CSV table of C-alpha atoms in Angstrom, one decimal:
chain,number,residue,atom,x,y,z
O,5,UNK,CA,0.0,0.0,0.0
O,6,UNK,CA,1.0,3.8,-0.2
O,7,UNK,CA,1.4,3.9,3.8
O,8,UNK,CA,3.5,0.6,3.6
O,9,UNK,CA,5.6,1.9,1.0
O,10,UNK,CA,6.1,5.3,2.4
O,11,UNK,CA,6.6,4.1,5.9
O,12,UNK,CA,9.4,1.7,5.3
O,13,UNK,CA,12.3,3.5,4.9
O,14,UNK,CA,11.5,5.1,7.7
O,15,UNK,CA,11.4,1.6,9.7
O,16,UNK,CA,14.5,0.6,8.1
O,17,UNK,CA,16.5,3.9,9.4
O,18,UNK,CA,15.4,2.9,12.9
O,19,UNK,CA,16.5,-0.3,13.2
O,20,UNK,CA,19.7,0.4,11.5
O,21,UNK,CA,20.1,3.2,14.4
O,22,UNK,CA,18.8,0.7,17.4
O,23,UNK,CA,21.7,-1.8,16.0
O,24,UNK,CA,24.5,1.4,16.5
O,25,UNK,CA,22.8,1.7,19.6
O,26,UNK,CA,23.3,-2.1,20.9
O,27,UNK,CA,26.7,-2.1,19.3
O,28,UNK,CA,28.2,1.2,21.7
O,29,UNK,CA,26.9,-0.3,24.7
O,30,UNK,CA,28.4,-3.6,24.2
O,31,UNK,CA,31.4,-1.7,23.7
O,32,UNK,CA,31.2,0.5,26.9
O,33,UNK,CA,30.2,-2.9,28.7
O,34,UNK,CA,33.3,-4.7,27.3
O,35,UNK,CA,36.1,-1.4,28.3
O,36,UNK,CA,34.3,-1.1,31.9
O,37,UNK,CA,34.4,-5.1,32.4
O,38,UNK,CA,38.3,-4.8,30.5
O,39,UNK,CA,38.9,-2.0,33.6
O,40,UNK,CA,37.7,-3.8,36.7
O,41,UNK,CA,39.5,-6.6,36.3
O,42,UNK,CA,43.1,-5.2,35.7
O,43,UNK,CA,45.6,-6.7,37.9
O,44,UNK,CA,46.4,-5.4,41.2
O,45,UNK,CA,49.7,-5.0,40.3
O,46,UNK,CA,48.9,-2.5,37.6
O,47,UNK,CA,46.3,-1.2,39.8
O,48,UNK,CA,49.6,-0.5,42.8
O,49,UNK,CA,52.0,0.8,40.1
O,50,UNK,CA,49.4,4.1,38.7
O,51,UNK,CA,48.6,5.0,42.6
O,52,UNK,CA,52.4,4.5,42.9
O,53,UNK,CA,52.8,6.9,39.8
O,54,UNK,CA,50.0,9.2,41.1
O,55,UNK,CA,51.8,9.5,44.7
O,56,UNK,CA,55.1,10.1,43.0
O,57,UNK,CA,53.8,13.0,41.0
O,58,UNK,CA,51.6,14.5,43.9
O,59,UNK,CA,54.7,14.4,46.0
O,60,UNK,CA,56.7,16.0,44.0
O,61,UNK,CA,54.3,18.8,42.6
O,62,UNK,CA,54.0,19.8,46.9
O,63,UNK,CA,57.5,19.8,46.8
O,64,UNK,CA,57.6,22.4,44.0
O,65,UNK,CA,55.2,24.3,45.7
O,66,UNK,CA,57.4,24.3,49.2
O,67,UNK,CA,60.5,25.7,47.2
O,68,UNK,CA,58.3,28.0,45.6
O,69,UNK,CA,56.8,29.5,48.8
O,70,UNK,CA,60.4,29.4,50.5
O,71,UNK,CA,61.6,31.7,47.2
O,72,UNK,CA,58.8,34.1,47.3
O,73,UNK,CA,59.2,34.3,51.5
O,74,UNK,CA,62.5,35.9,51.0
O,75,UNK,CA,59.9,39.1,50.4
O,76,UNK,CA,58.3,39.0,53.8
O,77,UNK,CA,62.0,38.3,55.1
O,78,UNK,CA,63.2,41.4,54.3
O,79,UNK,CA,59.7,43.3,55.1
O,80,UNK,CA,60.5,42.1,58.9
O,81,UNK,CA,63.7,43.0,58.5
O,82,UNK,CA,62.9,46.4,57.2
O,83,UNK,CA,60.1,46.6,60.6
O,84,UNK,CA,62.5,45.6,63.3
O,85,UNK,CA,65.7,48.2,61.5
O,86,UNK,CA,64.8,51.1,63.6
O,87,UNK,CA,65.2,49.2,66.8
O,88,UNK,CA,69.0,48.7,67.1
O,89,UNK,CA,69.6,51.3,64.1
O,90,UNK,CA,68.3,54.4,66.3
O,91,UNK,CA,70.9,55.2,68.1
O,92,UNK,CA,73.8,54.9,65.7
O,93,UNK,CA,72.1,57.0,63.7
O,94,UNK,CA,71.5,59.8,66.6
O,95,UNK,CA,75.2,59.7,68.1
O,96,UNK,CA,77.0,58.4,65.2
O,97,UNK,CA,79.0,54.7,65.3
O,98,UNK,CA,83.0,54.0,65.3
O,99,UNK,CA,84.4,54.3,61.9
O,100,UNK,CA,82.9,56.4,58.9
O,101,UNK,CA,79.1,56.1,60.0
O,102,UNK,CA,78.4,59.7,61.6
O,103,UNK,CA,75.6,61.0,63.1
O,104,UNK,CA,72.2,61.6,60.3
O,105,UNK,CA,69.8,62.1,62.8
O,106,UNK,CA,69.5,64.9,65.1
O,107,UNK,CA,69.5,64.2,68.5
O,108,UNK,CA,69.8,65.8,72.1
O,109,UNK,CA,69.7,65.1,75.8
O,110,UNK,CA,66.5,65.4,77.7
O,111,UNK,CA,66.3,65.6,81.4
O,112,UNK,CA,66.7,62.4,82.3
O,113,UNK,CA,70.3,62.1,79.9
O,114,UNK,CA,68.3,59.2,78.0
O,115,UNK,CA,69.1,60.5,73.9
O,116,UNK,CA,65.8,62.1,72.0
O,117,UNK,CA,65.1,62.6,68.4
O,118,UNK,CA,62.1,63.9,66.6
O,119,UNK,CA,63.8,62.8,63.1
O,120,UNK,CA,64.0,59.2,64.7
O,121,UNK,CA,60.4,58.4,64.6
O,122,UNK,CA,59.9,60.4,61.1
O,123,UNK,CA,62.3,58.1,59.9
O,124,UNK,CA,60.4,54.8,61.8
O,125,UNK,CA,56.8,55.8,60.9
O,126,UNK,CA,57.2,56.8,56.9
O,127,UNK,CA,57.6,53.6,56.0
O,128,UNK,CA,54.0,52.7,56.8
O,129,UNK,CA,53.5,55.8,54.3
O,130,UNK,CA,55.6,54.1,51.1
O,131,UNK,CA,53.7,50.7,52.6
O,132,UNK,CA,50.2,51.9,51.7
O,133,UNK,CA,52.1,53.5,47.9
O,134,UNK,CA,52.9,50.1,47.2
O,135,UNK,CA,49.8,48.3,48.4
O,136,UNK,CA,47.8,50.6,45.9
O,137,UNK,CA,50.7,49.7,43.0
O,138,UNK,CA,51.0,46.4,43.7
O,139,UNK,CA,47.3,44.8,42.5
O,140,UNK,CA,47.4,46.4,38.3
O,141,UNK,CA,51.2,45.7,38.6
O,142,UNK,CA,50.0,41.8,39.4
O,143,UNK,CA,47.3,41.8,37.0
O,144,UNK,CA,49.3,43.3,34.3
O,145,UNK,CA,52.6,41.6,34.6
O,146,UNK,CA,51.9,38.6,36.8
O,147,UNK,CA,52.6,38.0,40.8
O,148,UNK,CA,56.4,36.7,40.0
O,149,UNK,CA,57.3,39.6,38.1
O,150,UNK,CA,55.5,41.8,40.5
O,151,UNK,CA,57.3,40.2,43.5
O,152,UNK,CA,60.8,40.8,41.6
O,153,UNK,CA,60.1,44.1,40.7
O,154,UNK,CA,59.9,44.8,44.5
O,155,UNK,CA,63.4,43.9,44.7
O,156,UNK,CA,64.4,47.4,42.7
O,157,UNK,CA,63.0,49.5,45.2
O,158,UNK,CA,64.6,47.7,48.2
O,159,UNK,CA,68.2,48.1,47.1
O,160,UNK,CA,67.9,51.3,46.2
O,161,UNK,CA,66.0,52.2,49.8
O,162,UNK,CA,69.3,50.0,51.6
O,163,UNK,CA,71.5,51.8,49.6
O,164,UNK,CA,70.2,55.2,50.6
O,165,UNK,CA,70.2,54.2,54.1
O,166,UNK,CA,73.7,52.6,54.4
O,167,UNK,CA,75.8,55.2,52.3
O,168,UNK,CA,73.3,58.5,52.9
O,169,UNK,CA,74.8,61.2,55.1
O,170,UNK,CA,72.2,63.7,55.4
O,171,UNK,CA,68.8,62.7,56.9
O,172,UNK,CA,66.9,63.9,53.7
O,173,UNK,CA,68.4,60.6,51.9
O,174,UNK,CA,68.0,58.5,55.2
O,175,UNK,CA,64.2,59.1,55.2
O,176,UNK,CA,64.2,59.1,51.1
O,177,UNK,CA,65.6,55.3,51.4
O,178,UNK,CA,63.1,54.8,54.0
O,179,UNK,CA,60.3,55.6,51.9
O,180,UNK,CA,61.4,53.6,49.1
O,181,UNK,CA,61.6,51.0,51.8
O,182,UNK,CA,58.3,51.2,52.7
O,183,UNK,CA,56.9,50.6,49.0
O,184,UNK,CA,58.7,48.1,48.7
O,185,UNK,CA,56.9,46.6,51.6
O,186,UNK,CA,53.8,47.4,50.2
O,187,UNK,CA,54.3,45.3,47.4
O,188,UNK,CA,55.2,42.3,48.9
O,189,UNK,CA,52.8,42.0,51.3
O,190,UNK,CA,50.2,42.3,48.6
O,191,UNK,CA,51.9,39.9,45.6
O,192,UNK,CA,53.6,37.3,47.9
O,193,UNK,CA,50.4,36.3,49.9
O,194,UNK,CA,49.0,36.1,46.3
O,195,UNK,CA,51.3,34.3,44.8
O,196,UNK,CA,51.6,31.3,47.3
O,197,UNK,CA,47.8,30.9,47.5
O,198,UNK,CA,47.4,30.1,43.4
O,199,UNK,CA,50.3,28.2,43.0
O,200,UNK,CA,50.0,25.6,46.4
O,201,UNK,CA,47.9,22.4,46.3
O,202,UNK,CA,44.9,22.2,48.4
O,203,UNK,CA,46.7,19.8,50.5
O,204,UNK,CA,49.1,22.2,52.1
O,205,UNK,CA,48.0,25.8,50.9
O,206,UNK,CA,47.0,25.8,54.7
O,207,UNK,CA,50.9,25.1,55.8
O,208,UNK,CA,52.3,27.0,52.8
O,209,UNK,CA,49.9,30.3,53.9
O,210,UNK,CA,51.7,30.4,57.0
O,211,UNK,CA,55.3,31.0,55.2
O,212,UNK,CA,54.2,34.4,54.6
O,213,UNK,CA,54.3,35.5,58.3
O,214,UNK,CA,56.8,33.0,59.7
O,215,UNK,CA,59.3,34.9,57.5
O,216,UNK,CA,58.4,38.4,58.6
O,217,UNK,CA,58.7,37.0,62.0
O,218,UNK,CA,62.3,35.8,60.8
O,219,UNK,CA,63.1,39.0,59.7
O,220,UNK,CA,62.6,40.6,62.6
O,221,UNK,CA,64.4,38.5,64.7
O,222,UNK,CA,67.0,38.7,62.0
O,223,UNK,CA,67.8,42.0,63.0
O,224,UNK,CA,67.6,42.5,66.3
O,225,UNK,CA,70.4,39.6,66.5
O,226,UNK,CA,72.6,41.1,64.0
O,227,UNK,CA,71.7,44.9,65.8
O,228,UNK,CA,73.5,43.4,68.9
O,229,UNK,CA,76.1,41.1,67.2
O,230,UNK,CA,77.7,44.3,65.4
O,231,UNK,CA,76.9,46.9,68.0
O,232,UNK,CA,79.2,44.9,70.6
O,233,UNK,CA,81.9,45.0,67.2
O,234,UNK,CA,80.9,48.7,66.4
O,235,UNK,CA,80.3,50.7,69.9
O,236,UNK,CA,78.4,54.1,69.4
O,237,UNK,CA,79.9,57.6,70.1
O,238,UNK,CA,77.8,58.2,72.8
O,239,UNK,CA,78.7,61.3,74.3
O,240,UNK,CA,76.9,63.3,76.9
O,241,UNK,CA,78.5,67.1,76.7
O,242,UNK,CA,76.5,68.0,79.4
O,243,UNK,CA,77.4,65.8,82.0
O,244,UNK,CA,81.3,67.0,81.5
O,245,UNK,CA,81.2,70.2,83.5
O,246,UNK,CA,80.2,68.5,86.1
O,247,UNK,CA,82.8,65.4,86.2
O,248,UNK,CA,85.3,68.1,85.7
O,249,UNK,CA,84.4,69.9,88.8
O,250,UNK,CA,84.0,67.2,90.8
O,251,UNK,CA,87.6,66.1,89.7
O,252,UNK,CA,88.6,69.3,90.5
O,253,UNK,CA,87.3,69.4,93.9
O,254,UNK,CA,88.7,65.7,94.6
O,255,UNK,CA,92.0,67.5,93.4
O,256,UNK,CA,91.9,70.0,96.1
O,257,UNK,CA,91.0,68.0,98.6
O,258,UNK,CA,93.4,66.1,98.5
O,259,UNK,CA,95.8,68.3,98.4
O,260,UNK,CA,94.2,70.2,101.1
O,261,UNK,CA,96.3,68.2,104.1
O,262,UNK,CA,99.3,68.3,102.4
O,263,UNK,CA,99.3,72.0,103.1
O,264,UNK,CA,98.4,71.8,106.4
């Protein structure tokens, strides 16, 4: 009939797509059956390849963090400077390092400078510069080249400090310092958070403050290592008059009997 003949192609086409149809599943049967019964042996060696890679992909990580924590290192190095740094820098230090900071003696003969905590607290000032820097630089050039670039601003701030003989390039150094702080505490953080496995980006967090810690404690022991090498020029004018009188009275006293 005119149905019949119209309908079966269409019948045809059907069961020519129900065979493809019985056919894949065999085949996804056959590779899932294939699968479960590997031997354990294979089974042991790809977790034993697995494991291998794992472990070393956290190890990259670990170096990784350790490299970028030389940042925060030096940011709590650059904290904890004005703590055995002060004074030197009020009285002046044996050998070429004079005096940069003005200083005098207040009532009790303890030293006092007003430069001395202009030059502590601007770095909290070059801190917030880089802060604001820091996020386009990441996002433009990436959170490795951001935390290298930091390293520009840091030797030129060390430099400044260590060979500058007027406070206007003490405090300029310290500024530069201070962005330079800014920028690491902003990229490093950043940096170790993307690139550590979810296994130990807990641990791997904690670099970033451990080595600001570090850094601090970093200088205080090297502030009294080369202060006992390196003794300040302390000197207190205004107790001399009065030594020299009383030596002057002892003088006469003693004499006095003689006389007599």
């Amino acid at each position: 009939s005119p149905y019949r003949c119209a309908t079966r192609p269409h019948a045809a086409l059907g069961a020519r797509n129900l065979t493809w149809r019985v056919m894949r599943e065999q085949d996804e049967a056959s590779d899932a059956s294939s699968a479960g019964t590997a031997s354990p042996a294979a089974s042991l060696l790809a977790a034993d390849t697995a494991g291998e890679a794992r472990t070393a992909g956290n190890l990259r990580a670990v170096a990784a963090a350790c490299i970028a924590g030389i940042g925060p290192f030096i940011f709590g190095y650059t904290l904890g400077f004005t703590s055995p740094a002060q004074l030197p820098m009020e009285v002046g230090a044996s050998g070429p390092f004079g005096a940069v900071l003005e200083s005098h003696l207040d009532a009790d003969g303890a030293v006092a400078s007003s430069q001395a905590a202009l030059f502590g607290s601007i770095v909290n000032v070059g801190a917030m510069l880089g802060a604001l820097v820091a996020g386009p630089l990441a996002d433009s050039i990436g959170r490795r080249l951001t935390i290298a670039a930091a390293a520009l601003p840091w030797i030129l701030a060390w430099s400044a400090i260590a060979f500058g003989r007027t406070f206007a390039e003490v405090l300029a150094g310290r500024l530069l310092s201070g962005v330079a702080v800014g920028v690491a505490s902003m990229a490093v953080p950043l940096y170790i958070s993307e690139t550590a496995p979810t296994s130990i980006r807990g641990a791997l967090g904690a670099v970033n403050q451990l080595a600001v810690t570090l850094g601090i404690f970093a200088v205080y022991l090297l502030g009294g290592l080369l202060q006992s090498q390196q003794p300040t020029n302390l000197m207190c004018p205004a107790s001399a008059p009065a030594s020299a009188s009383a030596s002057a009275s002892a003088a006469a006293s003693a004499s006095a009997p003689a006389s007599a």
